[in-house]
């Protein structure tokens, strides 16, 4: 009998500090009307000096563990999707593994930008389905606000900080759990969205780094075009592989980057608005945090219930994209 990776608990954490569009318009040449009409964002949560992916991941993980009833010492693996980890190394997942007391777990980070949670869930499900792990903690977290250029109005209005966590457990013959995942990439699009400085090609403070920006660079129009195509394609592919159709989806939880991108995916799937979970207005784009924060909020609100079929889809720098189809 085959094993499925069932979702046992969820949790999320965001910094308390809220930055509204009105406050942003005192910092750069923008306004609430432009930001809301182009993106659907009204506000975002911003981390302070002592708030990092580790602190946010810890809070979200503790909530997910409590929600699931799984003990940290019973975890076999800790996976953190992030591109803004606390340090170059060790991984944020190792800091987290120690802090929660996951004494018997392995730990690794997944660098897939805004698709970090999609990729991490795929890894967790594969480990569980092959019998390599029974209980896995997956976190998606980013604090992009610490590496955006606060003088660049075309990027700084988009991002917020936050973490979401889920606990997965292998259950034989389960109807519930991760049904299918698809992961895709196109590295030729690296030029459209990147943060070049700080790796070993352009180390901080080196002559090679000097002419380059240390902040997030994005060609918004190119990323927008890619995102609209990629979101719909990944959804159709994961549904086709599961031999399912869009009308069998109970809740659509897309990456929360831009309401216009979400809306185009909804139209391609021909889903009614009630089946689409949206919180981009309150959080902005939290990168790898976005989908698990949405799943956690949807659970808290009673919108997402056991037995429902959930379609999640994400895209991000790489370029990477993918989707997870889950029976909750
Ligand atoms: O997870 C992956 C992360 N990235 C994304 O998801 C981003 C995908 N891209 C987008 O969401 C959209 O491209 C943006 C929201 C970034 C931009 O929206 P757009 O409708 O593509 O606007 P645009 O870049 O074509 O800019 C239109 C105008 C420009 O002025 P001109 O040249 O027409 O005079 C910009 O300078 O809007 C101007 N503009 C702004 N105005 C007020 C750009 N940013 C702002 C701003 N406030 N914050």
Coordinates of C-alpha atoms and ligand atoms in Angstrom, one line a residue:
X1 CA 0.0 0.0 0.0
X2 CA 1.4 3.4 -0.9
X3 CA 2.3 6.1 1.6
X4 CA 0.9 9.7 1.4
X5 CA 2.4 12.8 3.0
X6 CA -0.6 14.1 5.0
X7 CA -0.7 17.6 6.4
X8 CA -1.1 17.4 10.2
X9 CA -0.7 21.0 11.3
X10 CA -0.1 24.6 10.1
X11 CA 1.1 27.9 11.6
X12 CA 2.4 31.3 10.5
X13 CA 4.1 34.3 11.9
X14 CA 4.6 37.9 10.6
X15 CA 6.4 40.8 12.3
X16 CA 3.9 43.1 14.1
X17 CA 5.1 46.3 12.3
X18 CA 2.8 47.2 9.5
X19 CA 3.8 49.5 6.6
X20 CA 0.8 51.0 4.8
X21 CA 0.8 52.3 1.2
X22 CA 0.1 55.8 2.6
X23 CA 3.3 55.6 4.8
X24 CA 5.2 54.3 1.8
X25 CA 4.2 57.3 -0.2
X26 CA 6.1 59.5 2.3
X27 CA 9.2 57.5 1.5
X28 CA 9.1 57.2 -2.4
X29 CA 7.2 58.8 -5.2
X30 CA 4.1 56.6 -5.1
X31 CA 0.6 56.5 -3.8
X32 CA -2.1 54.1 -2.5
X33 CA -4.1 54.3 -5.7
X34 CA -1.2 53.2 -8.0
X35 CA -0.1 50.4 -5.7
X36 CA -3.5 49.0 -5.0
X37 CA -4.7 49.2 -8.6
X38 CA -1.5 47.6 -10.1
X39 CA -0.9 45.0 -7.3
X40 CA -3.9 44.6 -4.9
X41 CA -1.6 45.5 -2.0
X42 CA -2.7 47.8 0.8
X43 CA -0.1 47.0 3.5
X44 CA 2.8 44.7 4.4
X45 CA 4.5 43.5 7.6
X46 CA 8.1 44.6 8.0
X47 CA 10.7 43.0 10.2
X48 CA 12.9 44.9 12.7
X49 CA 16.6 44.4 13.3
X50 CA 16.0 41.4 15.6
X51 CA 13.4 39.7 13.4
X52 CA 15.0 37.3 10.9
X53 CA 13.9 34.2 8.9
X54 CA 15.0 32.1 11.9
X55 CA 12.8 34.0 14.5
X56 CA 9.8 34.0 12.2
X57 CA 10.3 30.4 11.2
X58 CA 10.6 29.4 14.9
X59 CA 7.3 31.1 15.8
X60 CA 5.5 29.6 12.8
X61 CA 7.0 26.1 13.5
X62 CA 6.1 26.1 17.1
X63 CA 2.5 26.9 16.2
X64 CA 2.4 24.2 13.5
X65 CA 3.9 21.6 15.9
X66 CA 1.3 22.5 18.6
X67 CA -1.5 22.4 16.0
X68 CA -0.4 18.9 14.8
X69 CA 0.3 17.3 18.1
X70 CA 3.6 16.0 16.7
X71 CA 6.6 16.3 19.0
X72 CA 9.7 18.0 17.6
X73 CA 11.9 15.1 18.7
X74 CA 9.9 12.8 16.4
X75 CA 10.7 14.8 13.3
X76 CA 12.9 13.2 10.7
X77 CA 13.6 16.2 8.6
X78 CA 13.4 20.0 8.8
X79 CA 13.2 21.8 5.4
X80 CA 13.2 25.6 5.1
X81 CA 12.4 27.3 1.7
X82 CA 14.2 30.7 1.8
X83 CA 16.5 32.9 -0.2
X84 CA 17.1 35.4 2.6
X85 CA 18.5 33.0 5.2
X86 CA 20.0 34.4 8.4
X87 CA 23.6 33.6 7.2
X88 CA 25.4 32.3 4.2
X89 CA 25.9 29.2 6.3
X90 CA 24.9 27.4 8.4
X91 CA 21.4 26.9 6.9
X92 CA 18.4 28.5 8.6
X93 CA 17.0 25.0 8.8
X94 CA 19.9 23.9 11.1
X95 CA 19.3 26.9 13.4
X96 CA 15.6 26.0 13.5
X97 CA 16.3 22.3 14.1
X98 CA 18.3 23.1 17.2
X99 CA 15.9 25.7 18.6
X100 CA 12.8 23.5 18.4
X101 CA 14.7 20.4 19.7
X102 CA 14.4 18.2 16.6
X103 CA 17.2 16.0 17.9
X104 CA 16.8 13.2 15.4
X105 CA 16.1 15.2 12.3
X106 CA 18.2 16.1 9.2
X107 CA 18.0 19.7 8.0
X108 CA 18.4 21.6 4.7
X109 CA 17.4 24.8 3.0
X110 CA 15.8 25.0 -0.4
X111 CA 16.6 28.0 -2.6
X112 CA 13.7 28.5 -4.9
X113 CA 12.7 32.1 -4.1
X114 CA 9.0 32.7 -4.2
X115 CA 8.5 29.0 -5.2
X116 CA 10.5 27.9 -2.1
X117 CA 7.5 26.4 -0.3
X118 CA 6.2 24.5 -3.5
X119 CA 9.7 23.0 -3.9
X120 CA 10.1 22.2 -0.2
X121 CA 6.7 20.4 -0.1
X122 CA 7.7 18.4 -3.1
X123 CA 11.0 17.4 -1.3
X124 CA 9.1 16.5 1.9
X125 CA 6.5 14.4 0.0
X126 CA 9.2 12.5 -1.9
X127 CA 11.1 11.7 1.3
X128 CA 7.9 10.5 2.9
X129 CA 6.6 8.5 -0.1
X130 CA 9.9 6.7 -0.5
X131 CA 10.0 5.8 3.3
X132 CA 13.1 7.9 4.0
X133 CA 11.2 10.1 6.5
X134 CA 8.0 9.7 8.4
X135 CA 7.5 13.2 9.9
X136 CA 8.7 16.4 8.3
X137 CA 8.6 20.1 9.1
X138 CA 8.4 22.4 6.1
X139 CA 8.7 26.1 6.4
X140 CA 8.5 28.8 3.8
X141 CA 10.0 32.1 5.0
X142 CA 11.6 35.3 3.6
X143 CA 12.5 38.8 4.8
X144 CA 13.0 40.5 1.4
X145 CA 12.4 43.9 2.9
X146 CA 15.9 43.7 4.3
X147 CA 17.4 43.4 0.8
X148 CA 15.1 45.6 -1.3
X149 CA 16.2 49.0 -2.5
X150 CA 14.0 51.4 -0.4
X151 CA 14.6 54.2 -3.0
X152 CA 13.3 52.0 -5.9
X153 CA 9.5 52.5 -6.1
X154 CA 9.1 49.7 -8.7
X155 CA 10.2 47.0 -6.2
X156 CA 10.0 48.3 -2.6
X157 CA 6.2 48.6 -2.7
X158 CA 5.8 44.9 -3.5
X159 CA 7.3 42.9 -0.7
X160 CA 6.6 42.0 3.0
X161 CA 8.1 39.6 5.5
X162 CA 6.6 36.4 7.0
X163 CA 6.8 32.7 7.6
X164 CA 4.4 29.8 7.3
X165 CA 5.0 26.2 8.5
X166 CA 3.4 22.8 8.0
X167 CA 3.9 19.4 9.5
X168 CA 3.7 16.4 7.2
X169 CA 3.3 12.8 8.2
X170 CA 3.5 9.6 6.2
X171 CA 0.2 7.6 6.3
X172 CA -0.2 4.3 4.5
X173 CA -3.2 4.2 2.2
X174 CA -4.3 7.7 3.1
X175 CA -6.8 9.5 0.8
X176 CA -5.5 12.8 2.3
X177 CA -2.1 14.2 1.6
X178 CA 0.1 15.5 -1.2
X179 CA -1.5 14.0 -4.4
X180 CA 0.9 15.4 -7.0
X181 CA 3.6 18.0 -7.5
X182 CA 5.2 19.6 -10.5
X183 CA 8.5 21.5 -10.5
X184 CA 9.8 23.6 -13.4
X185 CA 12.6 26.0 -14.2
X186 CA 14.2 28.2 -16.8
X187 CA 17.6 29.6 -15.7
X188 CA 17.8 31.8 -18.8
X189 CA 15.4 34.1 -17.0
X190 CA 17.9 34.8 -14.2
X191 CA 18.6 38.2 -15.8
X192 CA 15.0 39.4 -15.0
X193 CA 15.1 39.0 -11.2
X194 CA 18.2 38.6 -9.1
X195 CA 20.3 39.7 -6.2
X196 CA 23.9 39.2 -7.5
X197 CA 26.1 40.5 -4.7
X198 CA 27.0 38.4 -1.6
X199 CA 27.6 35.1 -3.2
X200 CA 31.1 33.9 -4.2
X201 CA 30.9 35.4 -7.7
X202 CA 30.6 39.0 -6.4
X203 CA 31.6 38.8 -2.7
X204 CA 30.5 41.7 -0.5
X205 CA 33.2 44.4 -0.5
X206 CA 35.1 42.9 -3.5
X207 CA 36.1 45.0 -6.6
X208 CA 33.8 42.7 -8.6
X209 CA 30.9 43.6 -6.4
X210 CA 31.6 47.4 -6.4
X211 CA 29.7 48.4 -9.6
X212 CA 26.7 46.1 -8.9
X213 CA 23.6 46.7 -6.7
X214 CA 23.5 44.7 -3.5
X215 CA 19.7 44.9 -3.6
X216 CA 16.9 43.1 -5.4
X217 CA 16.8 43.8 -9.1
X218 CA 13.6 43.1 -11.0
X219 CA 12.3 43.7 -14.5
X220 CA 8.7 43.8 -13.4
X221 CA 7.1 43.6 -16.9
X222 CA 9.2 40.5 -17.9
X223 CA 8.4 38.8 -14.6
X224 CA 4.7 39.6 -14.9
X225 CA 4.6 38.1 -18.4
X226 CA 6.3 35.0 -17.3
X227 CA 4.2 34.7 -14.1
X228 CA 0.9 34.8 -16.0
X229 CA 1.9 32.0 -18.3
X230 CA 3.8 29.9 -15.7
X231 CA 1.0 29.9 -13.0
X232 CA -1.6 28.6 -15.4
X233 CA 0.7 26.1 -17.1
X234 CA 1.8 24.6 -13.7
X235 CA -1.8 24.3 -12.5
X236 CA -2.9 22.5 -15.7
X237 CA 0.1 20.2 -15.7
X238 CA -0.4 19.1 -12.0
X239 CA -4.1 18.5 -12.6
X240 CA -3.4 16.6 -15.8
X241 CA -0.8 14.4 -14.0
X242 CA -3.4 13.7 -11.3
X243 CA -6.0 13.0 -13.9
X244 CA -8.2 15.7 -12.4
X245 CA -10.0 18.8 -13.7
X246 CA -10.1 22.4 -12.4
X247 CA -13.7 21.9 -11.2
X248 CA -12.5 19.3 -8.7
X249 CA -10.5 22.0 -6.9
X250 CA -12.1 23.2 -3.7
X251 CA -9.6 25.9 -2.8
X252 CA -7.0 27.6 -5.0
X253 CA -4.1 29.1 -3.0
X254 CA -1.7 30.8 -5.4
X255 CA 1.5 32.7 -4.6
X256 CA 0.4 36.1 -3.4
X257 CA 2.5 38.5 -5.6
X258 CA -0.1 40.5 -7.5
X259 CA -3.9 40.3 -7.6
X260 CA -3.8 40.7 -11.4
X261 CA -1.6 37.6 -11.8
X262 CA -3.8 35.7 -9.4
X263 CA -6.9 36.8 -11.4
X264 CA -5.4 35.6 -14.7
X265 CA -4.7 32.2 -13.2
X266 CA -8.3 32.0 -11.8
X267 CA -9.7 32.8 -15.3
X268 CA -7.5 30.2 -17.0
X269 CA -8.8 27.6 -14.5
X270 CA -12.3 29.0 -14.9
X271 CA -12.7 29.0 -11.1
X272 CA -15.3 31.1 -9.2
X273 CA -13.8 33.9 -7.0
X274 CA -15.1 32.1 -3.8
X275 CA -12.6 29.3 -4.5
X276 CA -9.6 31.6 -4.5
X277 CA -7.8 32.5 -1.3
X278 CA -6.4 36.0 -1.4
X279 CA -4.4 37.9 1.3
X280 CA -2.0 39.9 -0.8
X281 CA -3.8 43.1 0.3
X282 CA -2.6 42.6 3.9
X283 CA 0.8 41.0 3.5
X284 CA 2.2 41.9 0.0
X285 CA 4.5 39.4 -1.5
X286 CA 6.2 37.5 1.3
X287 CA 8.1 35.2 -1.2
X288 CA 8.5 31.7 0.1
X289 CA 6.3 32.6 3.1
X290 CA 3.3 33.5 0.9
X291 CA 1.6 30.2 0.2
X292 CA 2.0 28.6 3.7
X293 CA 0.9 31.9 5.4
X294 CA -2.2 31.7 3.2
X295 CA -2.8 28.0 4.0
X296 CA -2.5 28.7 7.7
X297 CA -4.8 31.7 7.6
X298 CA -7.3 29.8 5.5
X299 CA -7.3 27.0 8.1
X300 CA -7.7 29.5 11.0
X301 CA -10.6 31.1 9.2
X302 CA -12.3 27.8 8.6
X303 CA -12.1 28.3 4.9
X304 CA -9.8 25.3 4.5
X305 CA -11.0 22.0 6.0
X306 CA -9.8 18.4 6.1
X307 CA -10.8 16.5 2.9
X308 CA -10.8 19.5 0.7
X309 CA -8.7 19.5 -2.5
X310 CA -6.3 22.4 -2.5
X311 CA -4.3 23.6 -5.5
X312 CA -1.2 25.7 -4.7
X313 CA 1.0 27.3 -7.3
X314 CA 4.1 29.5 -7.2
X315 CA 6.7 31.2 -9.3
X316 CA 9.9 33.2 -8.6
X317 CA 13.5 34.1 -9.3
X318 CA 15.4 31.4 -11.1
X319 CA 13.2 31.4 -12.9
X320 CA 11.4 28.6 -11.1
X321 CA 7.7 27.6 -10.8
X322 CA 5.6 24.7 -9.8
X323 CA 2.4 23.5 -8.1
X324 CA 1.3 21.1 -5.4
X325 CA -2.1 19.4 -5.4
X326 CA -3.1 18.4 -1.9
X327 CA -6.0 16.7 -0.3
X328 CA -6.1 18.6 3.0
Ligands
LIG1 O1 7.4 36.7 -6.9 C1 8.0 37.3 -8.0 C2 8.1 38.8 -7.7 N1 7.7 39.7 -8.7 C3 6.5 39.9 -9.2 O2 5.6 39.2 -9.1 C4 6.4 41.1 -10.1 C5 5.6 41.0 -11.4 N2 5.4 42.3 -12.0 C6 4.4 43.1 -11.5 O3 3.7 42.7 -10.6 C7 4.2 44.4 -12.2 O4 5.0 44.5 -13.4 C8 4.5 45.6 -11.3 C9 3.5 45.8 -10.2 C10 5.9 45.5 -10.7 C11 4.5 46.9 -12.2 O5 3.2 47.1 -12.7 P1 3.1 47.5 -14.3 O6 1.6 47.7 -14.5 O7 3.8 46.5 -15.1 O8 3.8 48.9 -14.3 P2 5.1 49.3 -15.1 O9 6.3 48.7 -14.6 O10 4.8 49.1 -16.6 O11 5.1 50.9 -14.8 C12 4.1 51.8 -15.3 C13 4.4 53.2 -14.8 C14 5.8 53.7 -15.1 O12 5.8 55.0 -15.4 P3 5.8 55.6 -16.9 O13 7.0 55.1 -17.5 O14 4.5 55.0 -17.5 O15 5.7 57.1 -16.7 C15 6.6 53.5 -13.8 O16 7.7 54.4 -13.6 O17 4.3 53.2 -13.3 C16 5.5 53.8 -12.8 N3 5.7 53.2 -11.5 C17 5.1 53.7 -10.4 N4 4.3 54.7 -10.1 C18 3.9 54.9 -8.9 C19 6.4 52.1 -11.2 N5 6.3 51.9 -9.8 C20 5.5 52.8 -9.3 C21 5.1 53.1 -8.0 N6 4.2 54.2 -7.8 N7 5.4 52.3 -6.9

